[in-house]
Coordinates of C-alpha atoms and ligand atoms in Angstrom, one line a residue:
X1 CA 125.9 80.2 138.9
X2 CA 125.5 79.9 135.3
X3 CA 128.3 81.5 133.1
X4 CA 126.5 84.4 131.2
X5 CA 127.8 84.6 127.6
X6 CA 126.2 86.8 124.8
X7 CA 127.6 86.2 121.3
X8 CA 127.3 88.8 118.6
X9 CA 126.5 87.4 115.1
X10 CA 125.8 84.0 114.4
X11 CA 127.5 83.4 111.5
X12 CA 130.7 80.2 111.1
X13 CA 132.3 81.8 114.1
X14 CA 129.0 81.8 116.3
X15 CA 127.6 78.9 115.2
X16 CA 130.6 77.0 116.7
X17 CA 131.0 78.6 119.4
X18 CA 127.6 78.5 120.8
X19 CA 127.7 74.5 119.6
X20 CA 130.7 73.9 121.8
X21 CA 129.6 75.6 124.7
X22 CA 126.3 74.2 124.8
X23 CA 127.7 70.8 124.4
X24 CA 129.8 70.6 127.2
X25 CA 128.4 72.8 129.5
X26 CA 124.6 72.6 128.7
X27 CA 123.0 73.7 132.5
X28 CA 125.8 75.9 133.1
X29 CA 125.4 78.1 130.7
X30 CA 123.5 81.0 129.7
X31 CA 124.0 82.0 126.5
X32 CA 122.4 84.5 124.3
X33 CA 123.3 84.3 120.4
X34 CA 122.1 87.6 118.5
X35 CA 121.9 87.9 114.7
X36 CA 119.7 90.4 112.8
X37 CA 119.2 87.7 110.2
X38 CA 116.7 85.0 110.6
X39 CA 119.1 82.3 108.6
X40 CA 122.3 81.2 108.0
X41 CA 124.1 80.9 104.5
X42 CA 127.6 79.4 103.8
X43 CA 129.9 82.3 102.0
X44 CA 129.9 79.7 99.2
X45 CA 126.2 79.1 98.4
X46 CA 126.6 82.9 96.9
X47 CA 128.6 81.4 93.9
X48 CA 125.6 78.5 93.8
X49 CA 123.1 81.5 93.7
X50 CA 124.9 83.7 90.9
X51 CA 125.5 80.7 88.6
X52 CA 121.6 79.6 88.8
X53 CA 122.8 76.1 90.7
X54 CA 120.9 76.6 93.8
X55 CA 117.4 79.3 94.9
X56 CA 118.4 81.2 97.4
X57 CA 115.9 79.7 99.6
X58 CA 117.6 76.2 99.2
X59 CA 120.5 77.3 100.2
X60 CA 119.4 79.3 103.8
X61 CA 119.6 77.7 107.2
X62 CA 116.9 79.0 109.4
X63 CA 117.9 79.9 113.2
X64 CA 114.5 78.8 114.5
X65 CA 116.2 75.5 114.3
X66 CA 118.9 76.1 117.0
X67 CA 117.6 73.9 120.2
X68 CA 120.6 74.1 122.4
X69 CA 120.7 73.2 125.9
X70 CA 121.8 76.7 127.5
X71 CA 121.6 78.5 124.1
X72 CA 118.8 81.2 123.1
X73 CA 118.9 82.4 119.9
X74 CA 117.7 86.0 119.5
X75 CA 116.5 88.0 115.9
X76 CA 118.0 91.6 117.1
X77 CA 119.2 94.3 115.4
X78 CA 122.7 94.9 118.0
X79 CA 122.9 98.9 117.8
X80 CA 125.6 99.8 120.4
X81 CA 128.7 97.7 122.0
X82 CA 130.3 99.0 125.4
X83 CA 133.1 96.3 125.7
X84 CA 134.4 97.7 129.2
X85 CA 130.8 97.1 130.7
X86 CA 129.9 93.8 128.4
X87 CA 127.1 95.6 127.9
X88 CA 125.0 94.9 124.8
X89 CA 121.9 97.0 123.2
X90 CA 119.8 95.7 120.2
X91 CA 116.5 97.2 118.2
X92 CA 114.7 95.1 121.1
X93 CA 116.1 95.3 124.5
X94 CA 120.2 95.4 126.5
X95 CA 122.6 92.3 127.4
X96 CA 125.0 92.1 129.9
X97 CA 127.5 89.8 129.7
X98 CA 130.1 87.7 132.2
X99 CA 131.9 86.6 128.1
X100 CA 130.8 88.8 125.3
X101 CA 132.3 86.9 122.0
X102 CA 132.4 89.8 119.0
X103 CA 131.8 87.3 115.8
X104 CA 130.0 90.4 113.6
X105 CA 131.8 89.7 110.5
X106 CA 132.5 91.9 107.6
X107 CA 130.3 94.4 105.7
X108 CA 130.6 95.9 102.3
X109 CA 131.2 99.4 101.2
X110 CA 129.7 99.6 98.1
X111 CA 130.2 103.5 98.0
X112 CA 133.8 103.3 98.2
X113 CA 134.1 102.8 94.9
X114 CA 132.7 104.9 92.6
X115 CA 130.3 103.9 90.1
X116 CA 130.2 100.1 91.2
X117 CA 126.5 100.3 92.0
X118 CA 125.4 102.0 88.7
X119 CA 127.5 99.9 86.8
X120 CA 128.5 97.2 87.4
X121 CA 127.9 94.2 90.3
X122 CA 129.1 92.4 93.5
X123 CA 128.7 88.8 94.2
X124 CA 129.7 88.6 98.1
X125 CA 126.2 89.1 99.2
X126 CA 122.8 87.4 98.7
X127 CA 121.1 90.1 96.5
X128 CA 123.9 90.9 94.9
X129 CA 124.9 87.1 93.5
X130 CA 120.9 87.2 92.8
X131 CA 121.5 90.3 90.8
X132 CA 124.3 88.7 89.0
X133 CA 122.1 85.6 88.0
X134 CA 119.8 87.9 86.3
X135 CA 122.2 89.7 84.4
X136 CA 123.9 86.6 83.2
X137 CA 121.5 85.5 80.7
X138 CA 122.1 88.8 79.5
X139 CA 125.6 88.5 78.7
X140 CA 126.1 86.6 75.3
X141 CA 129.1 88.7 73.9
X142 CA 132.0 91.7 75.4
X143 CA 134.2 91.2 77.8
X144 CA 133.5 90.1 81.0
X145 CA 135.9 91.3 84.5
X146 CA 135.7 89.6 87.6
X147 CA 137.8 92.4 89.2
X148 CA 139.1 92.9 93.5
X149 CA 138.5 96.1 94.9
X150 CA 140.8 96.3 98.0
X151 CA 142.0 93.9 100.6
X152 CA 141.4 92.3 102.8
X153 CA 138.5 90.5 101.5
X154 CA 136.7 87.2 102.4
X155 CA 137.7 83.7 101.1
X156 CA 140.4 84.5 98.9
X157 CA 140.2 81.6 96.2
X158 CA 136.4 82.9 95.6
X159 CA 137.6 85.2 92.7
X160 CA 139.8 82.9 90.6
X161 CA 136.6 80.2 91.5
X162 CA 134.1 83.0 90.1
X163 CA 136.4 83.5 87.0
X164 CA 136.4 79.6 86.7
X165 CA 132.5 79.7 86.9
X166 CA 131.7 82.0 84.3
X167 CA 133.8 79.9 82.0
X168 CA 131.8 76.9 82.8
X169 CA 128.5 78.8 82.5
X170 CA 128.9 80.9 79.1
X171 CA 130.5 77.4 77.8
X172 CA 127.5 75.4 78.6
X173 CA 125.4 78.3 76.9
X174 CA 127.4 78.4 73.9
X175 CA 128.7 81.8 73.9
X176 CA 132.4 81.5 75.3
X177 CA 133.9 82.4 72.0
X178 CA 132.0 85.5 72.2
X179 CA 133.3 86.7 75.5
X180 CA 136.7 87.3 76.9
X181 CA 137.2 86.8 80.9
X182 CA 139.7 89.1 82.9
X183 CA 140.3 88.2 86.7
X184 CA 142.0 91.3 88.6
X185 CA 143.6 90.1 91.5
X186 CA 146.0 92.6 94.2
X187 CA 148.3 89.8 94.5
X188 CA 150.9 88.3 91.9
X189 CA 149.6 85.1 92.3
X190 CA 145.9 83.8 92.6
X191 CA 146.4 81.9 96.4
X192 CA 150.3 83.3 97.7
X193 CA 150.9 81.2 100.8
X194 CA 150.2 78.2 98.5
X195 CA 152.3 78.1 95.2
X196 CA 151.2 74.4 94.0
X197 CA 147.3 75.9 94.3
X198 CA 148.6 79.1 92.1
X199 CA 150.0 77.3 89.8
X200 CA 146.8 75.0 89.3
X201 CA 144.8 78.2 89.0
X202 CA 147.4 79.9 86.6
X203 CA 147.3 76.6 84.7
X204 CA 143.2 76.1 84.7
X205 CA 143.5 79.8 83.0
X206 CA 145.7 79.5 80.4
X207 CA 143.6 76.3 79.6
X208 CA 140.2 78.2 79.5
X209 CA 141.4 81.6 78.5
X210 CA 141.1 83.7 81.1
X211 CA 143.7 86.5 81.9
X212 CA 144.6 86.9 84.9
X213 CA 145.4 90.3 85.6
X214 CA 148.3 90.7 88.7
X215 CA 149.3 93.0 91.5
X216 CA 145.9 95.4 90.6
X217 CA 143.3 96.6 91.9
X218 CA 139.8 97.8 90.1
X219 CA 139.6 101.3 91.7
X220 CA 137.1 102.7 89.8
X221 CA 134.2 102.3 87.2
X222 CA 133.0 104.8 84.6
X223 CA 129.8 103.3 83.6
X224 CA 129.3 105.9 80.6
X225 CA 132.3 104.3 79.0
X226 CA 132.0 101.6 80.3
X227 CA 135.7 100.8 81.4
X228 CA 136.7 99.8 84.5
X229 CA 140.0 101.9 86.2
X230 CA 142.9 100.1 87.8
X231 CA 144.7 101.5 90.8
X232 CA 147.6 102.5 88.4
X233 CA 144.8 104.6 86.2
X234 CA 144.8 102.0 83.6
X235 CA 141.9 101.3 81.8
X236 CA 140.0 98.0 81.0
X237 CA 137.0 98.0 78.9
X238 CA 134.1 96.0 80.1
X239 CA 130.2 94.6 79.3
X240 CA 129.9 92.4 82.6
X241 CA 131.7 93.6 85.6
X242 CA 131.5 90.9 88.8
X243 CA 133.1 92.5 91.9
X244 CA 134.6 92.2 95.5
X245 CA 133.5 95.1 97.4
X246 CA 135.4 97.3 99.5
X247 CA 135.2 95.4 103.1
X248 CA 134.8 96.9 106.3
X249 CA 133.6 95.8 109.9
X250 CA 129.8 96.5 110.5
X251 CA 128.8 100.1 111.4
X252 CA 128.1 99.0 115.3
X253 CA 131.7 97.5 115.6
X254 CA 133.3 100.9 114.2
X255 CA 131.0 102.8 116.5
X256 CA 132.0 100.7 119.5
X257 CA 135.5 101.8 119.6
X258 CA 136.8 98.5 119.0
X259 CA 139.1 98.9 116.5
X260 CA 142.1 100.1 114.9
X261 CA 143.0 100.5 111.7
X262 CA 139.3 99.2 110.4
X263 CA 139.9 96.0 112.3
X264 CA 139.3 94.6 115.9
X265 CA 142.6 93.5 117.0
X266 CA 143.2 90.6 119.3
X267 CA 146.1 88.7 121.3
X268 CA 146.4 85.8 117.7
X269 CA 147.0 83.1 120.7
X270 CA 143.7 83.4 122.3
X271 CA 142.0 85.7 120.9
X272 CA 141.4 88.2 124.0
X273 CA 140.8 91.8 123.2
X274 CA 142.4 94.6 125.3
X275 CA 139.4 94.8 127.4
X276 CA 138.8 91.8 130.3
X277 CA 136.0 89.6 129.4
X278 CA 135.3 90.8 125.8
X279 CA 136.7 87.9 122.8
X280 CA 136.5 88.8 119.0
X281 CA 136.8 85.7 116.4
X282 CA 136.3 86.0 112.6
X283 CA 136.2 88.4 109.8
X284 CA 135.7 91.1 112.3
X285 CA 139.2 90.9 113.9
X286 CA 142.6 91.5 112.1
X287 CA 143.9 88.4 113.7
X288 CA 146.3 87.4 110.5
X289 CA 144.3 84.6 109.0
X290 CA 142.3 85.6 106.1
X291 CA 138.9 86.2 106.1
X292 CA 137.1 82.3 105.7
X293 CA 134.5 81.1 107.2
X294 CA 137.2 78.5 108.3
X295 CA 139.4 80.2 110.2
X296 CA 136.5 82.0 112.5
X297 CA 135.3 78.8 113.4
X298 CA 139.0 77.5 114.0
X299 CA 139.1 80.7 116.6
X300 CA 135.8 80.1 117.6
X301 CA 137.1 76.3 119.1
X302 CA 139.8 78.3 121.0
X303 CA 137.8 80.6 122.8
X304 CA 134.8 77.4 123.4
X305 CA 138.1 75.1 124.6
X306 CA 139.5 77.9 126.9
X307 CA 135.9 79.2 128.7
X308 CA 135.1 75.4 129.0
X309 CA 138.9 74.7 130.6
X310 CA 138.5 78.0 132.9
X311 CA 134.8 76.6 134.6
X312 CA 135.9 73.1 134.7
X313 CA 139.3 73.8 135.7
X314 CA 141.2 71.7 132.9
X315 CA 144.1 72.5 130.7
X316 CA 143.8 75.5 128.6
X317 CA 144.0 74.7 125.3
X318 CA 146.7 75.5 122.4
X319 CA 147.4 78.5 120.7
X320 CA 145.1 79.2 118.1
X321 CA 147.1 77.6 115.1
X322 CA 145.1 80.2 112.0
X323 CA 145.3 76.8 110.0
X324 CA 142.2 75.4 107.6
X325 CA 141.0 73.6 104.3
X326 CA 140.0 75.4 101.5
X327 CA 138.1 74.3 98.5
X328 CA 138.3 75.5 95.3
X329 CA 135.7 75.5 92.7
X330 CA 137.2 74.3 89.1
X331 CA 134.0 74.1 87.3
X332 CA 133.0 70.6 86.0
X333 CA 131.9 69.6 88.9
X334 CA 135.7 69.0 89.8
X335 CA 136.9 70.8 93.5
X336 CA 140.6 70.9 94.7
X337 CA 141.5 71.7 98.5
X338 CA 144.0 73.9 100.0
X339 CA 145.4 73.3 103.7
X340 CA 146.7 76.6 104.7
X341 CA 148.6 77.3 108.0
X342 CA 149.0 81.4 108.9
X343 CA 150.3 81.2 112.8
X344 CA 152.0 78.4 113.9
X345 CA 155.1 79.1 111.6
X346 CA 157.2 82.5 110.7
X347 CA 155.2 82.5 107.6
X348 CA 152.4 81.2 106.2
X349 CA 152.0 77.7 104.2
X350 CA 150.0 76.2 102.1
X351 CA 149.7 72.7 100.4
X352 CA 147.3 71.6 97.8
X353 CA 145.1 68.5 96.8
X354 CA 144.5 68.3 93.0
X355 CA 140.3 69.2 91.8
X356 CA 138.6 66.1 91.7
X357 CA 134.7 64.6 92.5
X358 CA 136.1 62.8 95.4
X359 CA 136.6 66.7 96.5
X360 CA 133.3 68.0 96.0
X361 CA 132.0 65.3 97.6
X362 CA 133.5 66.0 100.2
X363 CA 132.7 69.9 100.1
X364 CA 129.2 68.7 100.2
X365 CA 130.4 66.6 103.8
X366 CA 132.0 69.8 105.1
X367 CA 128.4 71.5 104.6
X368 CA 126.4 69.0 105.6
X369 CA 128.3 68.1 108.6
X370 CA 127.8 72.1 109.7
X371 CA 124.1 71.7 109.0
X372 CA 123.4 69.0 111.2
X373 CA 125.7 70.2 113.9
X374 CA 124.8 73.8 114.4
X375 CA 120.8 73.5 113.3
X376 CA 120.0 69.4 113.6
X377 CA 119.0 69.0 109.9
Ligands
FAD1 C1 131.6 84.2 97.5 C2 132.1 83.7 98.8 C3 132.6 82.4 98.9 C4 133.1 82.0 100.1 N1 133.6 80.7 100.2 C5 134.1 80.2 101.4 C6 134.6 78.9 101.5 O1 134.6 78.1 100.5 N2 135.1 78.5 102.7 C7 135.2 79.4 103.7 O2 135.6 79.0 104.8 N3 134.7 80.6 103.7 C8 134.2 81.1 102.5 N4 133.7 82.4 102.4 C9 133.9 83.3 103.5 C10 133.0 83.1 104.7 O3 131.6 83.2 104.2 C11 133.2 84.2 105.8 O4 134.6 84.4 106.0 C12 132.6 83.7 107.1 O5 131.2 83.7 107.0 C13 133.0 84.5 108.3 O6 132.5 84.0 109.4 P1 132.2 85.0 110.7 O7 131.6 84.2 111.7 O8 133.5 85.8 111.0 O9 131.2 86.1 110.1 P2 129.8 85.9 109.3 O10 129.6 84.5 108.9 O11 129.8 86.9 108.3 O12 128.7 86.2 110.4 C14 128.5 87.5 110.9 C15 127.1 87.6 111.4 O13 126.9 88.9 112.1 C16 125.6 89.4 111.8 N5 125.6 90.8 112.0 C17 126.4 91.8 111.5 N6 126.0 93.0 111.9 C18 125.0 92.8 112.8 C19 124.2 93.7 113.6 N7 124.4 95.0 113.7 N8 123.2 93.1 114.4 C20 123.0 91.8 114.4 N9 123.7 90.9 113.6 C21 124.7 91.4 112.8 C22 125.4 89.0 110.3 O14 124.0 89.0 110.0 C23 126.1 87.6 110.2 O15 125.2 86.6 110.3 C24 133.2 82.8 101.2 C25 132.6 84.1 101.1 C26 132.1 84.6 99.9 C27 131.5 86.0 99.9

């Protein structure tokens, strides 16, 4: 008997997971990986896109290259989730699952926030960090605000790394003295769990100018006047506004019953949901990590390790530990890294390694090393 597993969404989380099963159970498994997409892009290729550094089509995977024993890959729309059946239906036909793994991810609610889309722009998906690259060469003068909406949201160095960016970019076009750069940011530091990384961030904007803005949030803009409204009703004017939109799980998670509080919740050790059979890993759970592409594929391992132990009959593995690398964007071609733990302690730590080309180098490994494990290229 093969062990039926359907995975919803292959993003980082399943990517992995389908990698690891495949691997070490290849003839005994049965697994059907669904995305409505027909490619895969890291999180960070969207700050590659909006700064003009890669096309958008250099930067996507295609799933047509997934050749896993066991593994099917399929290009469905999923439109309804029953979790106490494991019963899956899509745009093109219904799964039924022994394992259903929930790995869906987070959306954006761009209508949350009124007057984002007539004036001003998001970055945290594909056509919006295209937008932003063609409104760049516009921007020669003003003010510019790279400006957090609400929380949680994905990958949380991104916006002190798109601040950093922007620098780098109107520098290199000889403008910068023209512009002024805000970053609002809900927290009172850029990274909290890792003080050494904030104060490398606080430092890299006091070098280059930039004000960082804390403990707000952008709840508003009034594109007549142009000013964007802080959670406290102050006002900031602006010419460029870069945003993180409002986050929420996909429509067909919230339909599904799945959640509460806007999030799916699971046991942080294993990541079980209340109903037998059903797994959720990744942005689409409110496990306690943040949302990185990182940390689903760390919970992605967990689940892999504990199905493989369960068939083979082998030790189950350790608690999920919520710990990963970051890297952090500094502009000239300099990246520094963050090791973050969120579980295994009573709080969450976090250590940094100082920007440096060693670093990007080996952001480019950390890609690369994805690419040719989950595709073959
Ligand atoms: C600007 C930016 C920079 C980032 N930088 C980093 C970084 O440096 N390091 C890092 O670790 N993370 C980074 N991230 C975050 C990272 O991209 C996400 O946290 C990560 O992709 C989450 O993985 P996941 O598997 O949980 O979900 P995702 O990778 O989002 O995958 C979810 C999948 O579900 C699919 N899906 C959703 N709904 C449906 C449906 N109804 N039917 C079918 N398919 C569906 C989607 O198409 C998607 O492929 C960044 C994100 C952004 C926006």
């Amino acid at each position: 008997m093969k062990l039926r597993v359907v995975v919803l969404g292959a993003g980082f989380g399943g990517l992995e997971l389908s990698t690891m099963l495949s691997e070490a159970l290849a003839d005994r498994l049965d697994l059907t990986l669904i995305d409505k997409n027909d490619s895969f892009i890291f999180g960070y290729s969207k700050l590659d896109v909006m700064f003009g550094r890669k096309t958008p089509g250099a930067v996507r995977l295609a799933y047509r290259n997934i050749l896993k024993p066991g593994v099917r890959f399929r290009q469905e729309e999923i439109t309804a989730i029953d979790p106490e059946a494991r019963r899956v239906t899509t745009n093109r036909g219904a799964y039924d699952a022994d394992v259903l793994v929930v790995a869906l991810g987070a959306d954006y609610d761009l209508d949350a926030t009124p007057g984002l889309t007539a004036g001003g722009n998001e970055f945290y998906s594909v056509a919006g960090a295209e937008r932003v690259r063609e409104a760049l060469p516009t921007f020669s003068k003003g003010r510019a605000i790279v400006g957090v909406i609400s929380e949680p949201f994905k990958c949380p160095p991104a916006p002190s790394e798109a601040a950093l960016l922007l620098h780098e970019h109107l520098t290199a076009g000889g403008v910068r003295a023209a512009c002024e750069i805000s970053l609002v940011m809900p927290f009172g530091v850029p990274i909290p769990p890792s003080p050494a990384t904030s104060r490398a961030l606080l430092a890299a904007f006091a070098e280059r100018g930039i004000t960082f803005v804390p403990n707000r949030r952008v709840r508003a803009l009034d594109p007549a006047r142009r000013v964007a409204i802080l959670d406290d009703e102050s006002e900031m004017p602006y010419d460029l506004f870069l945003g993180i939109p409002k986050h929420r799980v996909p429509g067909v998670v919230a339909a599904s019953g799945m959640t509460v509080d806007g999030w799916i919740p699971v046991n942080p050790k294993n990541l079980q949901t209340q109903f037998p059979g059903v797994y959720a890993i990744g942005d689409v759970t409110s496990v306690g990590t943040p949302k990185a592409g990182v940390f689903s594929e760390g919970a992605a391992r967990v689940v892999a390790a504990s199905l493989i132990a369960e068939l083979q009959g082998g030790e189950q593995p350790a608690a999920y530990a919520g710990a990963g690398s970051c890297y952090v964007e500094f502009g000239g071609e300099r990246v520094g890294r963050v090791d973050v733990d969120f579980l295994s302690g009573p709080s969450p730590t976090g250590s940094f390694i100082e920007p440096s080309v060693a670093l990007a180098g080996e952001k480019q490994d950390f890609g690369s090393s994805r690419r040719a494990r989950w595709f073959g290229l």
